[in-house]
Structures are given as structure tokens and as C-alpha cells.
Coordinates of C-alpha atoms in Angstrom, one line a residue:
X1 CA 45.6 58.7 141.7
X2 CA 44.8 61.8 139.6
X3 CA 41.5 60.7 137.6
X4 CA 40.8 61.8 134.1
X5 CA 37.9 62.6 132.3
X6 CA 36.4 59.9 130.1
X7 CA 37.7 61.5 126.8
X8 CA 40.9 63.1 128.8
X9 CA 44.1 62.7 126.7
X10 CA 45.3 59.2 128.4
X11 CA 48.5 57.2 127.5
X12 CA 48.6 53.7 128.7
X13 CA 51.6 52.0 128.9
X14 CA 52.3 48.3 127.5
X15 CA 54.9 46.5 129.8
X16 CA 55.5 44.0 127.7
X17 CA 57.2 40.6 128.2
X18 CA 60.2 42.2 129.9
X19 CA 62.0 45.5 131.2
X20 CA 65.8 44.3 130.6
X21 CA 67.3 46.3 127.6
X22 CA 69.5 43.3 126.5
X23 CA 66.4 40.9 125.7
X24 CA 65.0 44.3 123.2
X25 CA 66.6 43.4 120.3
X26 CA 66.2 39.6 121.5
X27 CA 62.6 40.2 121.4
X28 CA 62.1 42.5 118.2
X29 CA 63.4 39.8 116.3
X30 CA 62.2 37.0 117.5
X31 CA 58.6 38.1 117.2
X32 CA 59.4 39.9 113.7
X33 CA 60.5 36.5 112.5
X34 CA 57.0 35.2 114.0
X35 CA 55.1 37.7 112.4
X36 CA 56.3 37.6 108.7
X37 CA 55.7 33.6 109.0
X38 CA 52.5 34.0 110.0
X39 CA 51.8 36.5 107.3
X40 CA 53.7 34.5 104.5
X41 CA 52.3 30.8 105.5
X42 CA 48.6 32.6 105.9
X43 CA 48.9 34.1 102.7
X44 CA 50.5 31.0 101.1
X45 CA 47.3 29.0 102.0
X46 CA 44.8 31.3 100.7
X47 CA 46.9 32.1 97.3
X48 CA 47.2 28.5 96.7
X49 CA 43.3 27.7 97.3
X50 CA 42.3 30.7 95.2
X51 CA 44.9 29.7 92.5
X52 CA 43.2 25.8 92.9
X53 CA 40.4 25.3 90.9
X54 CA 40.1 22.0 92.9
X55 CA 40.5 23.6 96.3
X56 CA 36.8 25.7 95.8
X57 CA 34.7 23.7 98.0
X58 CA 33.3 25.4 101.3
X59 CA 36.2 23.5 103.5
X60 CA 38.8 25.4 101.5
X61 CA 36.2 28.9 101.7
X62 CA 35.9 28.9 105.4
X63 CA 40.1 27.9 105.7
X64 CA 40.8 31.2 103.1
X65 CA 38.5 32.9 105.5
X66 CA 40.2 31.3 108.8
X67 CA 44.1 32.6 107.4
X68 CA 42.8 36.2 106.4
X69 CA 41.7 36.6 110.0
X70 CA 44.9 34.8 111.4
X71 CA 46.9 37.8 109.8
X72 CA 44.5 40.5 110.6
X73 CA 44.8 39.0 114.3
X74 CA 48.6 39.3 114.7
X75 CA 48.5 42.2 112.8
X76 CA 46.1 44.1 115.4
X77 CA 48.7 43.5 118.1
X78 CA 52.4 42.5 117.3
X79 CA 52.7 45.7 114.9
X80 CA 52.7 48.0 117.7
X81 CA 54.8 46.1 120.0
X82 CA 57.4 46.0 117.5
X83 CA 57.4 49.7 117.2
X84 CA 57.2 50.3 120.8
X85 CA 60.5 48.4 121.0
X86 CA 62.5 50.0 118.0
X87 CA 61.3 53.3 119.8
X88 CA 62.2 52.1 123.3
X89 CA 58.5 53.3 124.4
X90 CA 55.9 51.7 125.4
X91 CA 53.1 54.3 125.4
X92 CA 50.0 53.7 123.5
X93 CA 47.7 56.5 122.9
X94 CA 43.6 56.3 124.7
X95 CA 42.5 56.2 121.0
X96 CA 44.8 53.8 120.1
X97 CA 44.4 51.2 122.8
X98 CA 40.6 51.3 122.1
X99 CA 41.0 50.9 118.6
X100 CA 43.3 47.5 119.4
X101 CA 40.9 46.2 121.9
X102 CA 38.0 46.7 119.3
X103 CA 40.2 44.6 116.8
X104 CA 41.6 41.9 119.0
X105 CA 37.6 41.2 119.6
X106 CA 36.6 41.1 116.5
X107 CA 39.3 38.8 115.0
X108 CA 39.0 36.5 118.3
X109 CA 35.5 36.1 117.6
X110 CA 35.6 35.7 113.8
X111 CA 38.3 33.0 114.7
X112 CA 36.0 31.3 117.1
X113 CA 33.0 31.8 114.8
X114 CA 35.0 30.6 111.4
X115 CA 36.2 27.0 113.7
X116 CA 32.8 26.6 114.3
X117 CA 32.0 27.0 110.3
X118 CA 34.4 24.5 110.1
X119 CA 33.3 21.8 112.1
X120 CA 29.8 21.9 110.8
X121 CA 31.0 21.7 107.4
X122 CA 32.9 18.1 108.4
X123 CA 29.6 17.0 110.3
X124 CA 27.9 17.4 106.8
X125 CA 30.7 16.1 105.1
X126 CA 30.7 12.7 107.3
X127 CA 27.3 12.4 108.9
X128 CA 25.2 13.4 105.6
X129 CA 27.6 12.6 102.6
X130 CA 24.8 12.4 100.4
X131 CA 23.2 15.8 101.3
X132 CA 26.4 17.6 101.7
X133 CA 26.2 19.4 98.4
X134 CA 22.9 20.7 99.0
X135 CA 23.3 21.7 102.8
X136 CA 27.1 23.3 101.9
X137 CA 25.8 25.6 99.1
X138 CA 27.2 28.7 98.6
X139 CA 24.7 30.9 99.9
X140 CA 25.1 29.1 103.2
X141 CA 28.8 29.4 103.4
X142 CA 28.6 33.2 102.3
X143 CA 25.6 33.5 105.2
X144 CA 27.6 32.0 107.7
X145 CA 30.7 34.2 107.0
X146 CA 28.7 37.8 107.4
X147 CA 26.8 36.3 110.3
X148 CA 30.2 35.7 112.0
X149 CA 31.8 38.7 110.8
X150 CA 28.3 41.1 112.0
X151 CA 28.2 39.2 115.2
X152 CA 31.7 40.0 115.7
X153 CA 31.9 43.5 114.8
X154 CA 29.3 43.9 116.9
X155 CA 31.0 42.4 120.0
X156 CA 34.0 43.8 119.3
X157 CA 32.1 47.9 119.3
X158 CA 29.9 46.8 121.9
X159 CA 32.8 46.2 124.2
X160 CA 34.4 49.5 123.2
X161 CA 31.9 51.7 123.7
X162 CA 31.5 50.2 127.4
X163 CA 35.5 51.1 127.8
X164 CA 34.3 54.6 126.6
X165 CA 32.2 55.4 129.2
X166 CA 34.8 54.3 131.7
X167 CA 37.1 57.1 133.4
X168 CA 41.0 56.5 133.8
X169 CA 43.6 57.2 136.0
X170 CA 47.0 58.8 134.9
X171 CA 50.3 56.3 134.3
X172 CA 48.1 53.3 133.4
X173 CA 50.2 50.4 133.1
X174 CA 48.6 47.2 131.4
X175 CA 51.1 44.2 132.0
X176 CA 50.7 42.9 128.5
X177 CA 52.3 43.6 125.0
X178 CA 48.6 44.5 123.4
X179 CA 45.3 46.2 125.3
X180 CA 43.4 43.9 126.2
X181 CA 39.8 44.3 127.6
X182 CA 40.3 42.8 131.4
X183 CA 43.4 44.2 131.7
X184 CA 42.4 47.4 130.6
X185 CA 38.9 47.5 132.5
X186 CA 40.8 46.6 135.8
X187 CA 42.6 50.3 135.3
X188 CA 39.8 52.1 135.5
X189 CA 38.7 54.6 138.4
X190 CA 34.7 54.8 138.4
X191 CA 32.6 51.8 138.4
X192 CA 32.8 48.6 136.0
X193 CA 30.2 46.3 137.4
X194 CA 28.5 46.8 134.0
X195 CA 31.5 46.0 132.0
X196 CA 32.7 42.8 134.6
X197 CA 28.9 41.4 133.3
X198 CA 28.9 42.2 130.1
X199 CA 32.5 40.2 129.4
X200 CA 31.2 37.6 131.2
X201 CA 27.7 37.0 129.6
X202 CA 29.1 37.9 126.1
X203 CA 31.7 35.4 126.1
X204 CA 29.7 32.6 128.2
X205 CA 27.3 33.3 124.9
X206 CA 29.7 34.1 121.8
X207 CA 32.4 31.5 123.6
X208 CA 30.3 28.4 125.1
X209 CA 27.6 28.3 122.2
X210 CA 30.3 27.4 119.4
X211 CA 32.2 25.5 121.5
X212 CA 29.3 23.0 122.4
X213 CA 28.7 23.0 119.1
X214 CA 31.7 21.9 118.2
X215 CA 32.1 19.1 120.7
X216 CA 28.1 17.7 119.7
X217 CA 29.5 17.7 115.9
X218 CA 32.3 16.1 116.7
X219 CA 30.2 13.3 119.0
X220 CA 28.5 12.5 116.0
X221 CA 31.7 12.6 113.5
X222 CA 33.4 10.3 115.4
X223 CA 30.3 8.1 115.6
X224 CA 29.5 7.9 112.6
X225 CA 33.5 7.1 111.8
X226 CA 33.4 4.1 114.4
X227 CA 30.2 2.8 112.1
X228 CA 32.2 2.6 109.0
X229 CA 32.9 -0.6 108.1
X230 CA 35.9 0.2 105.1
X231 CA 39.1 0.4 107.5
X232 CA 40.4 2.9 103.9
X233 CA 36.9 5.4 104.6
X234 CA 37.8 5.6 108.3
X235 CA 41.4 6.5 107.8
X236 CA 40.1 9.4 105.2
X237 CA 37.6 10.4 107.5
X238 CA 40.2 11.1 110.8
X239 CA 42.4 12.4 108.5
X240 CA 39.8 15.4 106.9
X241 CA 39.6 15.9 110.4
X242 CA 42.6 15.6 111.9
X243 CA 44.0 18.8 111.0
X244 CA 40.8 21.1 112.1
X245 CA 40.6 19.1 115.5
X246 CA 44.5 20.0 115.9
X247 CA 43.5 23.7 114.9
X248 CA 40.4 24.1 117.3
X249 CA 42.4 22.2 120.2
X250 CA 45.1 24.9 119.8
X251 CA 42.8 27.8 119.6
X252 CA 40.5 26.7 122.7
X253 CA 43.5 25.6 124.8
X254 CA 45.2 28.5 124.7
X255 CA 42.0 30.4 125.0
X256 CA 41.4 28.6 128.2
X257 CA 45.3 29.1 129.4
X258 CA 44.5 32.8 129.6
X259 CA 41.7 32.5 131.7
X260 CA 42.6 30.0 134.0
X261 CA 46.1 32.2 134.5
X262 CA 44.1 35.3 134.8
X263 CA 41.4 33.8 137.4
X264 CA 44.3 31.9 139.3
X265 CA 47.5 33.6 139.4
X266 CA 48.6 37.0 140.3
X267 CA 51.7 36.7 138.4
X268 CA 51.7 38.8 135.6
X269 CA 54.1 37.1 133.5
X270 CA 52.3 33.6 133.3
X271 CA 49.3 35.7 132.0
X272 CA 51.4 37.5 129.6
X273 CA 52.8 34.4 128.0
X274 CA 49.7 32.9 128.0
X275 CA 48.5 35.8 126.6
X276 CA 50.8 35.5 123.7
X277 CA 50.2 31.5 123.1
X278 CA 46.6 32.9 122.8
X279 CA 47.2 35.8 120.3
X280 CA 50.4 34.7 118.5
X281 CA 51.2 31.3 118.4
X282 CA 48.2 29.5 116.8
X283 CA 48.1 32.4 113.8
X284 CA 51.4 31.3 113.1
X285 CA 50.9 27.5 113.2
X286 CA 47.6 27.2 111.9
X287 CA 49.4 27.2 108.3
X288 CA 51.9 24.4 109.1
X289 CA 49.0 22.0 110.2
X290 CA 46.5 22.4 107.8
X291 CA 49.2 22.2 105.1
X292 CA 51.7 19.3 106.6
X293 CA 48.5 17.0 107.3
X294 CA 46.4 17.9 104.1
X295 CA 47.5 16.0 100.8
X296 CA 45.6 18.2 99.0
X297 CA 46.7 21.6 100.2
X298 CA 50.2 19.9 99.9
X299 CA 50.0 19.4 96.0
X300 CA 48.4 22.9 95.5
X301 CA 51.4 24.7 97.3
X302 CA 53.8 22.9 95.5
X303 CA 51.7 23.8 92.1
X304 CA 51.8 28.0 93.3
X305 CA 55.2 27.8 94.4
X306 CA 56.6 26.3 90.8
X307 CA 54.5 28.5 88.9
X308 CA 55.2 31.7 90.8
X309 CA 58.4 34.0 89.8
X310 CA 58.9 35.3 92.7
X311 CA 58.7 32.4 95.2

């Protein structure tokens, strides 16, 4: 194929879920419907926890935190796939594809970093009751928030500027409704041994490291439950938790649903929709978990939803 320079006007194209022009309007909607709930529910929780007074602990900071990134996430990818489909184009501009591979990093990571947050605050909360106000303060919950957000940022640049340096071929099509980075490394014409090690080193790091993290903190949380002798503090304790561990099991398993279809399959449709479970689905549930299975965050929606006007 005809190769481009590395800052040659190049158009990708985004295939999508699929080609047939009856499932269009089918799609459009269904994942416009998906998208306003994920923006209403995430904003819900993080009006109701600011409007709380009783809600301003560093469980109910790093949650705030946790639904601002769930819309910035779905907003960095199903925006443009519903305009592609009101247009009936699925062209997506060099610049622009960057740009979205760039943000789909960085809210991926802050997501992964943020569930991390999470779980240390309930190892405190269960392990170390006593010190829990002086290990949570809020300089270390603010810390922890710009050292996930930097670290991602970071990622998320470093990734791009790799993809920069890469040159493309013309009619580029990337079997997905979004850029994303393997996909969109796999199109390129010169050499990307450098970017194949750098994916895989960065995410063994910025993946594995929280992720062990969160199964040694949750070793010792359920430990620590199991030593409790009040049947009441037990029952408290998996329920605090409960909702998180629901969370993280939804964000990692679909995490790992991408990668095993990518690594095992050649069919491009499985990868898509697991794709989508990955980028879509857990933004918009997130919301209905934490709020169905917290007693708390139940009484402060009600409290926002009789006191606003407009809801």
C-alpha cells in the first residue's frame, strides 16, 4: 500500500459494530440512551456526595473522583461514534485519532489508579480502624489523586508520541468504534517493535502493580473480617466492600476480556464487543452499584433529588 509520511494528512476509518444500514439508527440510540445514563447516574453520585455534608470522607472523595473519570471515559469515545453514525461516515481525522487514543489512556489509567485508591482506603478502614483518620488525611487522598492523574497523563502522551513517530498507510481501517492503541499500531507501515514493548512493559507496570495491590489488600480485608467476632461488624464490613469488589471485578474482567480476545481470536467482532464491555459498560453501571448497595449514598440521592427543582 501507498505509505504516508509520519505527519501526512491520514484518515482512519472506524468500522464500528456493524456495516448493515438498518441496525444505524438501531445503534445511535441504543448507545445514546447508554451514554446520557452514564452521564446522568455519574453526575448524580458526585452532586449528591458534594451536596452531603456526611458523604466527605476520602471513600466518598476517591468515588467523586472515580464518576468524573467514568464520564470523561465514555465521553472520549462514544461522542464520535455517534456522530459518525448521524453522518453515515466513519472517517476519523490522524489528529483526531491521536487525540482519542491519548484520552482513552489516560482515563483507563486514572480508572485503574482511582480502584486502587479505593481499595487501600477500605484496607485502612478494616485492618487499622483506629489509625484510619490519621493514615486517610486529606493531603494523602489529594496526593494520591495527582499522582494517579501525572502518572496517567504521562502514559497516556507517552503512548502518543510513540504513534507519532510511526508512518501510515492510506484507507486505514481499525475494526473498532474508537482508536485504540493495538489496533491502531497494527496499521502501521515502518517498524513497531518499540511501540509492541513499550505497551507491554507499561501495562505489565501501570496494570499488574495496582492490581496486586488490590488482591494483597483485599487478602488482608477479608482476614481481618473472618477475625471479627460481632456477626453485625462482619456484615458492615462485606457490605462497605461489597460494592467496590463488584466495581473492580467489572473493570478488571472486562479489561482482561479484551486481551484474551485480542491474543486469541482473529475475529474482529468478539474483540469489538469486548471492546465495548471494556469502555462502555462499567461507566455506566458503576453508578447503579455503588448507589443500589450503599445505604448511605441511597439516603443522600433521595435528599438531592427532593430538594432539586429540576429533577
Amino acid at each position: 500500500m501507498k505509505s504516508e509520511n509520519k505527519t501526512g494528512a491520514v484518515e482512519f476509518l472506524l468500522l464500528g459494530l456493524s456495516d448493515d444500514p438498518e441496525l444505524q439508527p438501531i445503534l445511535f440510540g441504543l448507545f445514546l440512551s447508554m451514554y446520557l445514563v452514564t452521564r446522568l447516574g455519574n453526575l448524580l453520585i458526585i452532586l449528591a456526595i458534594c451536596s452531603n455534608s456526611h458523604l466527605r470522607t476520602p471513600m466518598y472523595f476517591f468515588l467523586s473522583n472515580l464518576s468524573f473519570t467514568d464520564i470523561c471515559f465514555s465521553t472520549s469515545t462514544v461522542p464520535r461514534m455517534l456522530v459518525n453514525i448521524q453522518r453515515q461516515s466513519k472517517t476519523i481525522s490522524y489528529a483526531g485519532c491521536l487525540t482519542q487514543v491519548c484520552f482513552v489512556l489516560v482515563f483507563a489509567g486514572l480508572e485503574n489508579f482511582l480502584l486502587a485508591a479505593m481499595t487501600y482506603d477500605h484496607y485502612v478502614a478494616i485492618c487499622h480502624p483506629l489509625r484510619y483518620s490519621v493514615i486517610m488525611n486529606t493531603h494523602l487522598c489529594i496526593l494520591l489523586i495527582l499522582l494517579s492523574l501525572t502518572i496517567s497523563i504521562v502514559d497516556g502522551l507517552l503512548h502518543s508520541l510513540m504513534v507519532l513517530g510511526l508512518s501510515f498507510c492510506t484507507e486505514l481501517e481499525v475494526p473498532h468504534f474508537f482508536c485504540e492503541l493495538d489496533q491502531v499500531i497494527k496499521l502501521a507501515c515502518s517498524d513497531t517493535l518499540l511501540n509492541n514493548i513499550l505497551v507491554y512493559v507499561v501495562t505489565s507496570m501501570l496494570g499488574g502493580v495496582p492490581l496486586l495491590g488490590i488482591i494483597y489488600s483485599y487478602i488482608k480485608i477479608v482476614s481481618s473480617i473472618l477475625r471479627m467476632s460481632s456477626s453485625g461488624g462482619k456484615h458492615k464490613a462485606f457490605s462497605t466492600c461489597g460494592s467496590h469488589l463488584s466495581v473492580v471485578s467489572l473493570f478488571y474482567g472486562t479489561a482482561f476480556g479484551v486481551y484474551i480476545s485480542s491474543a486469541f481470536t482473529d475475529s474482529t467482532r468478539k474483540t469489538v464487543i469486548a471492546s465495548l464491555m471494556y469502555t462502555v459498560i462499567p461507566q455506566m453501571l458503576n453508578p447503579f452499584i455503588y448507589s443500589l448497595r450503599n445505604r448511605d449514598m441511597k439516603e443522600a440521592l433521595r435528599k438531592l433529588i427532593r430538594s432539586s427543582p429540576f429533577l
